[in-house]
XYZ file of C-alpha atoms in Angstrom:
719
model
C -38.299 -56.291 33.563
C -36.262 -54.150 35.924
C -33.584 -51.783 34.641
C -30.079 -52.076 36.008
C -28.677 -49.080 37.795
C -25.442 -48.319 35.847
C -23.969 -46.412 38.796
C -24.452 -49.397 41.158
C -23.046 -51.793 38.551
C -19.948 -49.626 38.164
C -19.541 -49.464 41.928
C -19.780 -53.270 42.212
C -17.093 -53.666 39.499
C -14.893 -51.157 41.283
C -15.360 -52.944 44.610
C -14.235 -56.275 43.090
C -11.166 -54.577 41.542
C -10.244 -52.972 44.866
C -10.028 -56.402 46.464
C -7.417 -57.426 43.889
C -5.279 -54.315 43.347
C -5.499 -50.596 44.128
C -7.882 -48.714 41.853
C -5.948 -46.756 39.229
C -8.506 -44.014 38.763
C -8.647 -40.806 40.698
C -5.918 -38.387 41.691
C -2.973 -38.641 39.287
C -0.542 -37.878 42.128
C -1.467 -41.220 43.717
C -0.690 -43.264 40.619
C 2.978 -43.706 41.472
C 2.164 -44.939 44.978
C -0.353 -47.429 43.596
C 2.133 -48.778 41.059
C 4.690 -49.334 43.832
C 2.068 -51.082 45.976
C 1.201 -53.450 43.107
C 4.871 -54.256 42.450
C 5.494 -54.844 46.152
C 2.605 -57.347 46.255
C 3.980 -59.248 43.261
C 6.151 -62.283 43.908
C 8.406 -61.484 40.952
C 9.322 -58.555 38.664
C 6.521 -57.656 36.233
C 6.601 -56.331 32.687
C 4.664 -53.135 31.974
C 1.895 -55.165 30.293
C 1.692 -57.611 33.213
C 1.481 -54.729 35.660
C -1.243 -53.013 33.603
C -3.202 -56.294 33.473
C -2.850 -56.784 37.227
C -4.200 -53.280 37.770
C -7.065 -54.045 35.341
C -6.541 -50.844 33.412
C -8.789 -49.819 30.568
C -7.711 -47.652 27.651
C -8.665 -44.352 29.367
C -6.215 -45.053 32.231
C -3.260 -46.288 30.152
C -1.931 -42.835 29.283
C -1.854 -41.732 32.942
C -0.376 -45.104 33.897
C 2.476 -44.797 31.379
C 3.215 -41.213 32.461
C 3.257 -42.184 36.149
C 5.523 -45.143 35.416
C 7.934 -42.918 33.473
C 7.993 -40.465 36.403
C 8.828 -43.324 38.791
C 11.664 -44.524 36.562
C 13.097 -40.996 36.313
C 12.884 -40.630 40.083
C 14.627 -43.968 40.617
C 11.664 -45.558 42.399
C 11.490 -48.446 39.945
C 13.941 -49.801 37.405
C 13.829 -52.160 34.474
C 16.139 -55.159 34.304
C 17.667 -56.396 31.078
C 14.500 -58.306 30.150
C 12.375 -55.178 30.571
C 10.704 -56.320 33.794
C 10.015 -53.728 36.507
C 11.551 -53.940 39.983
C 11.165 -51.797 43.095
C 14.615 -50.236 43.533
C 14.545 -50.106 47.359
C 13.574 -53.756 47.553
C 16.821 -54.870 45.896
C 18.967 -52.150 47.565
C 20.173 -50.863 44.196
C 20.576 -47.379 42.818
C 19.803 -46.825 39.145
C 21.281 -44.025 37.104
C 23.439 -42.902 34.213
C 27.191 -43.438 33.993
C 29.469 -40.399 33.665
C 32.995 -41.319 32.666
C 36.174 -39.428 33.534
C 39.304 -39.153 31.361
C 41.380 -40.639 34.208
C 39.499 -43.949 33.969
C 37.140 -43.744 36.928
C 33.541 -42.618 36.731
C 30.334 -41.800 38.555
C 26.780 -43.038 38.609
C 24.376 -40.081 38.577
C 21.264 -41.535 40.289
C 17.832 -41.079 38.774
C 16.489 -40.030 42.176
C 18.982 -37.099 42.268
C 20.758 -38.431 45.351
C 24.558 -37.844 45.574
C 26.660 -39.283 42.736
C 28.282 -42.664 43.372
C 32.019 -43.017 42.705
C 32.979 -45.938 40.452
C 36.669 -46.943 40.532
C 38.460 -47.804 37.249
C 37.949 -51.566 37.645
C 34.164 -51.016 37.777
C 34.272 -48.827 34.671
C 35.900 -51.529 32.566
C 32.533 -53.110 31.747
C 30.596 -49.908 31.054
C 30.977 -46.742 29.007
C 30.045 -43.113 29.464
C 26.300 -42.672 28.950
C 25.273 -46.242 29.809
C 22.545 -46.828 32.384
C 23.357 -49.187 35.231
C 22.197 -50.481 38.601
C 24.763 -50.062 41.371
C 25.013 -51.373 44.918
C 26.603 -48.848 47.298
C 29.331 -50.411 49.406
C 30.965 -47.673 51.486
C 32.823 -44.414 50.991
C 36.174 -43.453 49.534
C 38.884 -41.330 51.193
C 37.061 -38.155 50.098
C 33.800 -39.246 51.714
C 32.028 -40.039 48.449
C 29.739 -43.084 48.257
C 31.379 -45.850 46.214
C 29.543 -48.495 44.252
C 29.730 -51.839 42.516
C 27.933 -52.294 39.204
C 25.362 -55.079 39.499
C 23.716 -54.809 36.098
C 24.000 -52.739 32.938
C 20.444 -51.635 32.218
C 20.929 -49.840 28.909
C 23.790 -49.210 26.487
C 24.020 -45.720 25.029
C 27.047 -45.769 22.742
C 26.227 -47.183 19.343
C 28.512 -45.068 17.148
C 31.724 -43.448 18.378
C 34.018 -40.924 16.669
C 37.791 -40.905 17.072
C 41.169 -41.442 15.390
C 42.467 -44.758 14.172
C 45.844 -45.996 15.417
C 47.853 -49.092 14.607
C 50.462 -50.526 16.996
C 52.156 -53.923 16.677
C 49.696 -54.877 13.973
C 46.647 -54.083 16.106
C 44.239 -51.373 14.907
C 42.170 -49.493 17.461
C 40.171 -46.308 17.769
C 40.893 -43.709 20.456
C 37.557 -41.936 21.121
C 37.419 -38.152 20.833
C 35.141 -38.107 23.874
C 37.692 -38.488 26.660
C 34.953 -39.621 29.026
C 35.114 -42.923 27.104
C 38.325 -44.360 28.530
C 38.263 -47.539 26.420
C 40.230 -47.992 23.225
C 38.001 -49.766 20.707
C 39.570 -52.666 18.831
C 38.958 -52.687 15.072
C 39.663 -56.085 13.417
C 41.278 -55.876 9.941
C 38.098 -57.104 8.285
C 36.115 -54.276 9.962
C 38.447 -51.380 9.058
C 37.320 -51.019 5.435
C 39.364 -48.380 3.586
C 40.200 -46.390 6.703
C 43.866 -45.632 7.319
C 45.729 -45.049 10.588
C 45.612 -41.390 11.620
C 42.252 -40.717 9.991
C 39.161 -39.570 11.848
C 36.415 -42.197 11.584
C 33.257 -43.355 13.291
C 32.820 -46.945 14.411
C 29.734 -48.932 15.256
C 30.155 -51.135 18.315
C 29.758 -54.802 17.516
C 30.782 -55.950 21.003
C 30.336 -54.000 24.235
C 33.121 -53.892 26.845
C 33.287 -56.325 29.738
C 35.615 -56.626 32.706
C 37.589 -59.194 30.685
C 37.533 -57.701 27.166
C 37.767 -54.410 25.299
C 34.940 -53.216 23.058
C 35.110 -54.100 19.357
C 33.985 -51.844 16.539
C 33.392 -51.670 12.798
C 34.314 -48.555 10.783
C 31.077 -46.886 9.666
C 32.367 -43.741 7.942
C 35.688 -42.077 7.196
C 35.551 -38.344 7.933
C 39.067 -37.440 6.771
C 42.289 -36.155 8.278
C 42.432 -34.491 11.665
C 43.589 -31.088 10.393
C 41.110 -30.853 7.475
C 39.123 -27.579 7.477
C 35.861 -28.028 9.366
C 36.905 -31.387 10.856
C 36.518 -30.030 14.379
C 32.795 -29.496 13.687
C 32.327 -32.915 12.083
C 33.892 -34.447 15.202
C 31.747 -32.407 17.613
C 28.545 -33.304 15.759
C 29.253 -37.007 16.280
C 30.949 -36.725 19.653
C 27.863 -35.089 21.168
C 25.331 -37.089 19.108
C 23.881 -33.989 17.483
C 21.120 -34.843 15.000
C 22.429 -33.236 11.800
C 20.419 -34.818 8.989
C 16.688 -34.229 8.679
C 14.472 -37.232 8.102
C 13.174 -37.818 4.572
C 9.609 -37.213 5.756
C 10.546 -33.880 7.336
C 12.383 -32.714 4.221
C 9.455 -33.742 2.049
C 7.091 -31.779 4.299
C 9.335 -28.697 4.083
C 9.590 -28.909 0.286
C 5.806 -29.123 0.016
C 5.337 -25.609 1.427
C 4.984 -22.764 -1.091
C 7.739 -20.148 -1.260
C 5.465 -17.381 0.013
C 2.399 -17.070 2.199
C -0.982 -17.815 0.624
C -4.295 -15.994 0.918
C -5.675 -18.956 2.887
C -2.991 -18.309 5.551
C -4.472 -14.895 6.345
C -7.736 -16.076 7.879
C -8.334 -14.806 11.419
C -5.173 -12.696 11.354
C -4.804 -9.007 12.017
C -3.236 -7.019 9.217
C -0.193 -5.100 10.492
C 1.498 -4.640 7.117
C 1.404 -0.844 7.336
C 3.198 -0.635 10.697
C 6.903 0.226 10.456
C 8.355 -3.030 11.803
C 12.125 -3.563 11.569
C 14.470 -6.418 12.457
C 17.691 -5.665 14.350
C 20.306 -8.446 14.440
C 24.009 -9.144 14.070
C 25.797 -8.713 10.737
C 26.076 -12.461 10.108
C 22.505 -13.440 11.100
C 20.535 -15.388 8.490
C 17.342 -16.325 10.336
C 15.264 -13.515 11.818
C 12.842 -14.534 14.582
C 11.680 -11.135 15.744
C 10.707 -7.678 14.542
C 9.747 -4.628 16.597
C 7.693 -1.475 16.176
C 6.847 1.367 18.548
C 4.669 4.472 18.633
C 3.655 7.031 21.207
C 0.350 6.640 23.003
C -1.767 9.746 23.671
C -1.795 10.462 27.413
C -4.858 9.527 29.422
C -6.560 11.974 31.734
C -4.003 13.259 34.214
C -1.325 10.924 32.836
C 1.900 11.418 30.946
C 2.469 10.071 27.469
C 3.269 6.370 27.186
C 4.127 3.952 24.383
C 2.655 1.066 22.440
C 5.199 -1.629 21.599
C 4.687 -4.474 19.134
C 6.949 -7.513 19.182
C 6.243 -9.758 16.171
C 7.634 -13.303 16.333
C 7.742 -15.728 13.406
C 4.669 -17.959 13.512
C 6.528 -21.261 13.240
C 3.613 -23.157 14.806
C 1.531 -22.408 11.688
C 3.877 -24.640 9.686
C 5.258 -27.067 12.289
C 2.282 -28.921 13.743
C 2.320 -31.170 16.787
C 3.145 -34.804 16.018
C 4.042 -34.261 12.357
C 7.476 -35.181 10.868
C 8.841 -31.616 11.087
C 7.804 -31.475 14.729
C 9.455 -34.825 15.525
C 12.781 -33.661 14.044
C 12.596 -30.264 15.776
C 11.787 -31.899 19.104
C 14.701 -34.314 18.788
C 17.122 -31.451 18.113
C 15.627 -29.165 20.751
C 17.647 -26.193 19.552
C 19.781 -24.921 16.716
C 23.499 -25.362 17.323
C 25.821 -22.496 16.424
C 29.434 -23.122 15.467
C 31.900 -20.636 13.976
C 30.979 -20.459 10.266
C 28.306 -23.182 10.475
C 24.854 -23.692 11.976
C 22.972 -26.944 12.517
C 19.411 -25.595 12.406
C 16.424 -26.913 14.318
C 14.290 -26.555 11.180
C 15.055 -27.144 7.478
C 16.397 -24.125 5.617
C 13.163 -23.742 3.635
C 11.591 -22.652 6.939
C 14.494 -21.306 9.036
C 15.889 -18.988 6.342
C 12.760 -18.771 4.208
C 9.083 -18.912 5.139
C 9.603 -18.384 8.884
C 12.453 -15.894 8.658
C 11.258 -12.286 8.933
C 13.181 -11.111 5.884
C 12.717 -7.490 4.774
C 9.971 -6.381 2.411
C 8.127 -9.711 2.260
C 4.875 -10.688 3.929
C 5.247 -13.021 6.890
C 2.985 -14.698 9.437
C 3.600 -13.811 13.070
C 2.426 -14.205 16.613
C 2.348 -10.704 18.072
C 2.624 -9.409 21.605
C 1.188 -5.885 21.669
C 1.993 -3.988 24.865
C 1.098 -0.635 26.360
C 3.955 0.790 28.410
C 3.623 3.665 30.856
C 5.958 6.642 31.071
C 7.602 4.823 34.032
C 8.348 1.703 31.970
C 5.622 -0.492 33.438
C 3.708 -2.862 31.170
C 0.139 -1.770 31.811
C -1.538 -4.108 29.344
C -0.786 -6.655 26.654
C -2.525 -8.743 24.017
C -1.491 -11.784 21.966
C -2.829 -12.502 18.492
C -1.923 -13.975 15.110
C -1.064 -11.446 12.398
C 0.342 -10.876 8.958
C 2.976 -8.146 8.684
C 6.022 -6.963 6.769
C 9.487 -6.046 8.035
C 10.336 -2.695 6.440
C 14.099 -2.957 7.021
C 16.794 -5.406 8.072
C 19.061 -3.434 10.413
C 22.228 -4.420 12.262
C 23.186 -3.543 15.820
C 26.131 -1.524 14.547
C 24.158 0.710 12.178
C 21.318 1.201 14.676
C 23.757 2.308 17.347
C 25.496 4.652 14.886
C 22.166 6.301 14.036
C 21.169 6.624 17.688
C 24.612 7.955 18.665
C 24.404 10.601 15.951
C 21.700 12.336 17.953
C 19.378 12.399 14.925
C 18.002 8.878 14.518
C 14.907 8.180 12.391
C 11.673 8.524 14.355
C 10.991 4.770 14.563
C 14.432 4.126 16.113
C 14.119 7.141 18.410
C 10.841 5.762 19.772
C 12.317 2.284 20.276
C 15.271 3.807 22.104
C 12.977 5.886 24.304
C 10.911 2.849 25.342
C 14.116 0.858 25.894
C 15.381 3.416 28.417
C 12.088 3.208 30.305
C 12.206 -0.597 30.359
C 15.811 -0.447 31.546
C 14.867 1.865 34.430
C 12.073 -0.533 35.380
C 14.574 -3.417 35.253
C 16.724 -1.578 37.795
C 13.747 -0.854 40.054
C 12.662 -4.485 39.787
C 16.094 -5.567 41.019
C 17.152 -7.790 38.102
C 20.768 -8.938 38.287
C 22.968 -7.483 35.554
C 26.359 -9.178 35.286
C 29.116 -7.779 33.079
C 30.357 -10.417 30.644
C 33.089 -10.458 27.993
C 31.992 -11.852 24.640
C 34.442 -12.689 21.862
C 34.326 -13.388 18.149
C 36.715 -15.420 16.013
C 37.918 -14.035 12.686
C 38.963 -16.682 10.148
C 41.323 -16.847 7.205
C 40.546 -18.378 3.806
C 41.532 -21.874 5.000
C 39.007 -21.767 7.834
C 41.466 -21.320 10.709
C 41.449 -18.513 13.278
C 43.196 -15.323 12.180
C 42.536 -13.543 15.469
C 40.116 -13.413 18.377
C 38.493 -10.067 19.138
C 36.269 -8.726 21.879
C 32.627 -8.410 20.806
C 31.417 -4.988 21.856
C 27.850 -4.761 23.144
C 26.071 -1.471 22.716
C 22.612 -0.159 23.550
C 21.214 -1.514 20.271
C 21.850 -5.034 21.602
C 20.224 -4.136 24.900
C 17.297 -2.437 23.166
C 16.295 -5.688 21.464
C 17.049 -7.647 24.634
C 14.645 -5.531 26.710
C 11.896 -5.759 24.079
C 12.241 -9.548 24.017
C 12.240 -9.759 27.828
C 9.019 -7.733 27.894
C 7.326 -10.093 25.416
C 8.608 -13.178 27.244
C 7.308 -12.074 30.619
C 3.920 -11.163 29.118
C 3.740 -14.666 27.613
C 4.638 -16.193 30.977
C 2.015 -14.172 32.811
C -0.612 -14.910 30.143
C -0.183 -18.682 30.395
C 0.129 -18.643 34.194
C -3.090 -16.605 34.528
C -4.943 -19.073 32.295
C -3.401 -22.015 34.145
C -2.273 -23.638 30.898
C 0.666 -26.093 31.112
C 3.852 -24.945 29.406
C 7.615 -25.064 29.828
C 8.698 -22.108 31.948
C 12.252 -20.817 31.842
C 13.046 -21.426 35.487
C 15.913 -19.878 37.418
C 15.378 -21.054 40.976
C 16.557 -19.277 44.126
C 20.153 -20.113 45.113
C 20.638 -22.975 47.563
C 21.145 -22.220 51.261
C 24.536 -23.943 51.076
C 25.767 -21.708 48.238
C 24.408 -18.574 49.906
C 26.126 -19.531 53.172
C 29.479 -20.008 51.423
C 29.035 -16.689 49.616
C 28.271 -14.824 52.842
C 31.288 -16.414 54.521
C 33.524 -15.252 51.675
C 32.102 -11.711 51.675
C 32.427 -11.414 55.465
C 36.212 -11.805 55.209
C 36.229 -8.732 52.954
C 34.009 -6.738 55.310
C 30.944 -7.032 53.074
C 27.591 -8.706 53.379
C 24.770 -9.906 51.176
C 21.470 -8.708 52.657
C 18.212 -10.599 52.450
C 18.271 -13.229 55.162
C 18.446 -16.954 54.436
C 16.907 -16.562 50.973
C 18.171 -13.340 49.357
C 16.159 -11.540 46.696
C 17.450 -10.649 43.219
C 17.493 -7.022 44.359
C 19.953 -7.935 47.126
C 22.360 -9.332 44.521
C 21.802 -6.347 42.214
C 22.476 -3.793 44.962
C 25.653 -5.578 46.032
C 26.850 -5.692 42.417
C 26.319 -1.956 42.116
C 28.263 -1.283 45.333
C 31.292 -3.311 44.236
C 31.358 -2.255 40.568
C 34.244 0.204 41.040
C 36.355 -1.996 43.324
C 39.663 -3.290 41.940
C 38.596 -6.843 42.826
C 35.243 -6.491 41.046
C 36.037 -9.331 38.619
C 36.632 -11.710 41.527
C 33.514 -10.662 43.432
C 31.267 -10.812 40.363
C 32.522 -14.309 39.565
C 31.816 -15.484 43.133
C 28.312 -14.012 42.998
C 27.621 -15.647 39.637
C 28.799 -19.072 40.823
C 26.451 -18.965 43.803
C 23.436 -18.982 41.470
C 21.712 -22.000 39.970
C 21.571 -22.874 36.291
C 18.402 -21.938 34.402
C 16.345 -24.873 33.081
C 13.038 -25.615 31.360
C 10.321 -26.937 33.644
C 6.500 -27.108 33.805
C 6.760 -25.936 37.427
C 6.637 -22.149 37.580
C 9.380 -21.355 40.094
C 10.046 -17.907 38.638
C 13.231 -16.457 37.203
C 15.514 -15.312 40.012
C 18.126 -13.533 37.887
C 15.612 -11.466 35.918
C 13.311 -10.994 38.944
C 10.208 -12.264 37.119
C 7.502 -14.370 38.769
C 6.550 -16.128 35.520
C 8.893 -16.263 32.556
C 8.894 -18.276 29.333
C 10.840 -18.225 26.073
C 8.484 -16.895 23.385
C 10.758 -15.006 21.012
C 12.883 -17.605 19.154
C 10.705 -20.452 17.813
C 12.924 -20.859 14.726
C 15.817 -22.031 16.872
C 14.357 -23.176 20.239
C 11.742 -25.880 20.666
C 10.387 -24.536 24.020
C 9.455 -21.282 22.245
C 7.456 -23.269 19.680
C 5.606 -24.984 22.545
C 4.814 -21.591 24.083
C 3.285 -20.420 20.779
C 1.093 -23.527 20.622
C -0.017 -23.036 24.224
C -0.907 -19.374 23.594
C -2.909 -20.339 20.504
C -4.719 -22.988 22.535
C -5.730 -20.422 25.165
C -6.849 -17.945 22.489
C -9.015 -20.622 20.881
C -10.336 -21.735 24.285
C -8.870 -25.229 23.900
C -6.020 -27.064 25.619
C -2.660 -28.105 24.188
C -2.570 -31.596 25.680
C -1.083 -35.043 25.139
C 2.372 -34.018 26.351
C 4.546 -35.236 29.207
C 5.671 -31.728 30.149
C 8.086 -32.944 32.840
C 9.935 -35.257 30.445
C 9.940 -32.619 27.704
C 11.409 -30.034 30.098
C 14.259 -32.400 30.954
C 14.821 -33.150 27.265
C 14.929 -29.460 26.250
C 17.301 -28.635 29.121
C 19.561 -31.514 28.050
C 19.579 -30.526 24.369
C 20.447 -26.960 25.384
C 23.419 -28.211 27.428
C 24.410 -30.576 24.621
C 24.490 -27.696 22.135
C 26.521 -25.519 24.524
C 29.002 -28.338 25.166
C 29.438 -29.007 21.443
C 29.958 -25.310 20.632
C 32.456 -24.975 23.483
C 34.336 -28.061 22.320
C 34.742 -26.629 18.803
C 35.802 -23.243 20.181
C 38.426 -24.916 22.368
C 39.801 -26.949 19.444
C 40.080 -23.858 17.249
C 41.756 -21.908 20.036
C 44.245 -24.715 20.637
C 45.026 -24.915 16.913
C 45.525 -21.146 16.866
C 47.764 -21.110 19.947
C 50.141 -23.746 18.550
C 51.891 -20.893 16.729
C 52.405 -19.060 20.027
C 54.179 -21.783 22.043
C 57.087 -20.204 23.916
C 55.397 -16.815 24.184
C 54.867 -14.877 27.412
C 51.443 -13.436 28.205
C 49.517 -11.586 30.892
C 46.226 -12.939 32.164
C 43.790 -13.421 35.027
C 43.017 -16.521 37.070
C 39.493 -17.581 36.076
C 39.404 -20.993 37.756
C 40.948 -22.549 40.864
C 41.005 -26.337 41.365
C 42.835 -28.784 43.643
C 45.235 -29.531 40.747
C 46.055 -25.992 39.602
C 44.708 -22.699 38.294
C 43.214 -21.743 34.947
C 44.424 -18.477 33.453
C 42.654 -16.530 30.678
C 45.143 -14.691 28.481
C 44.320 -11.005 27.996
C 45.373 -10.775 24.373
C 43.740 -13.926 23.038
C 40.822 -14.667 25.447
C 42.121 -18.245 25.670
C 42.285 -20.400 28.832
C 45.273 -22.487 29.888
C 46.185 -24.528 32.969
C 49.030 -23.810 35.344
C 49.450 -27.161 37.081
C 49.907 -27.112 40.855
C 53.382 -28.610 40.423
C 54.443 -25.457 38.547
C 53.399 -23.024 41.284
C 56.552 -23.429 43.399
C 58.406 -25.750 45.781
C 55.691 -25.948 48.404
C 52.611 -27.904 49.449
C 49.608 -25.967 48.146
C 46.288 -26.446 49.913
C 43.014 -25.911 48.042
C 40.558 -23.610 49.824
C 37.230 -24.030 48.042
C 35.422 -21.395 50.145
C 38.032 -18.732 49.337
C 38.615 -19.941 45.765
C 42.359 -20.125 46.166
C 45.457 -22.274 46.531
C 47.823 -21.359 49.401
C 51.343 -22.617 50.056
C 51.870 -24.138 53.518
C 55.456 -22.876 53.862
C 55.579 -19.735 51.732
C 51.969 -18.626 52.368
C 51.954 -17.735 48.699
C 48.408 -17.678 47.383
C 46.770 -17.950 43.979
C 43.217 -16.669 44.055
C 40.387 -16.277 41.577
C 40.803 -13.031 39.540
C 44.467 -12.594 40.555
C 46.777 -11.396 37.796
C 49.515 -13.682 36.451
C 52.257 -13.554 33.841
C 52.654 -16.943 32.206
C 54.551 -18.743 29.463
C 52.820 -21.050 26.981
C 54.743 -24.341 26.992
C 52.468 -26.931 25.355
C 49.283 -27.310 23.310
C 47.517 -30.673 22.977
C 44.910 -30.573 20.213
C 43.399 -33.965 20.981
C 42.709 -33.246 24.636
C 41.984 -29.527 23.996
C 44.554 -28.564 26.651
C 46.868 -25.560 26.870
C 49.656 -25.802 29.465
C 51.140 -22.692 31.048
C 53.883 -22.029 33.583
C 54.332 -18.911 35.747
C 56.984 -16.393 34.769
C-alpha cells in the first residue's frame, strides 16, 4: 500500500482552488488585491461570509482576511450597503466616508480613502446627521472649486442619543442639539417628553432618523437639569462628544477584586529598588502619579568625565490591566483620561488610577523602569528596561522643587536631577528639537463652581526637568522596540508637507527671511530660525506661522519619527494610567523582555482609534473651557480691552484679550466701510479702498458687545 505524499496532495488542492479564486495565503500585502479581484468577478455584492466561502478560507486565514477587509473599508476600496453586502467602490462610482456637519446647515463627506472632502449643500444634509456614514456620487464643483456630491445611500447612522435643550413653540416640543454640527431640530412628541420641561437640558434617543421629507423624532432619555446648574457644562460635553463616563459592571468588579496593596506574589522576577531615593514631581492638584525619578552620579571611566545614572519609574499598569479583560476593554474604549476644570473622567477606575497604580509617597508600588546612563555631554549612552518594586520617598510639587533649586542649596537628590536636566537640555538644543513658547492658563473658581479669574500658568525649570526625563525614557522605549522590530504605536510627527513649507517660505521671503533646508527642512532648520527671530517685535506672528506649517502628531504603527522633537523613533511610555498607547508600549516591552510577541492586534485600526480619542478629549475639554469663559465674560459686556489677533478668516479676525486670555470674533462687517479681501498666504484681511490691514499677531483695542452661551461665541467690535 503506497503512502500519499502530503506535500503533493496539498499542492493539488491549492491548484484546484487557484482555478476558482485567488489563493488567500502568502504575502499579507496582497490580500487586499485578492479580495478586490474576487469581488470584481462576482455578479452581485457579496456578504463577508459569502466572500470568505468563495475564497475557500480555512480558520488560519480568517484573521488575516478580516484585517485586510477592514483595511480596504478604511481606505474606501470597498463599502458595505445597508444589507451588509460588500461592493467595489470604483465599480459603482461612489465615494464612501463620514459626514461632517456645519452649523450653517451644509456639510462635507470626509472620504475613507483620504481624497479631498466633498461639499454637501443643505438640501443633501436634510436626510443625514453629523457622524453618519454615507455613499456619495460626485457631480461637479461649487464656486470655490470644491467637489460637490449627492448622497446615494446612508451606510451607517451614528447618532443614537443627543444632548440639548428642550423648547416649546406653538404647542410643539423640540430639542435643539448642543452639537451645532447637528443642524436638525429633533421633534419630541408629548408622549415621549416624560417629566422634562421646556428650557431643561436633556438627552433624547432617536426613534426616527431624518429624511429629506421629515425631521428626526426623539424620546427623552434623561433630564440633566437647568442650563446654568453648576457642572452642567461638563455633563453636556460628556454627552455631546460621546465620552464613555461609566465603567462597565465587569470592569468595576475586576477593580474591586484587587487588594489595596501589593502582594508578595507580585514581586516575582522584579528588581528591588526600594532603597533608591525616588520622588514624584507634579502639579499641586494632581491626584494620579504615573512617574517617579531618581538620579546619582556615575564614577568616570578611564579618560572620561563623570556622568549620571537616571532611573525613570513608571506605574506598571499592565500588571493589573491585561489584554482582552474587562478593564482593558473599558480603557481601550476611552483611550485617554479627559481633564476638565475641577473634574476628571479617568481611563481606569479610581481603585487603580488613584490607588494601586498611583505612585503615592511612602508605599510600595510596582513599576516598569527605564534605567539610563547619561554622559557628561547629555548623551544617553545606554539604557535597560525591567520590572521593579520601589517606593516614592516624597511627593513634591513643581513650585516647591523650583523654590529649593532657586535657593542655591537644594537637597542632593534634586541637585543631581537638575544637573542631568541641564545636560539633557543642551543635548536637545544640539539635536535641533523645536521649542515653541506657549502661554498656558489656569481657571480659579468660586464656591459656586464658576470662574473667579483666569491666570497665566507659569512654567519653570522644575516642569522642564520632568519633561526632559520623560522624553529620555520615551525615546529609549521607541528605540528599544524599533531595534527588536516589535509592532507598537509610535507617536508620529511627520515632516511638514511641501505645500505648507512652500507657503511658509513665501511668507518669510516678504520679510527678508528664509527657512533653510531645501524642499524638506530639518527640525534644526526650524529651531535655528526660531532662535534668530526670538527678539523680534513680530515674534508672536512668526512663531504662529511656523507652528501652523507643521503637521499634527498622531499614533501609528509606522515609525515615521517625531519631527518636532527630532527623534527617529518615539513612543509614549510614561503615562499608562491616563493614556492607552502607553499601556500598549508597556505590554510590547514586556513581550520583548520575555522573548515573546504581543500579537492579535490590528495596530493600524488601534492607532486611528487612539488618535481619535485624543482629539475627542481635547475637543470636549476645549468646549467646556469656552463655555466657562463665555459665562465669565457675560459680566464684562460693554468693557474695552486690549488684545492680539490670533486668527484670521474670510469672515473676520479672532482676538485674544490680554487680561482674560479669552478669544472673541470681530466680524468682517465691523472692520470698516470697505471690501476686505482675505489673503491666506499672508494671514491677513486687507481693505481694497483704504488698504487697511488686519494681520495675525497685530494688536487691537476692542469692545465686548455680546456673549452667546449656547453657541460659545464672544462678539467684539474695534474701538
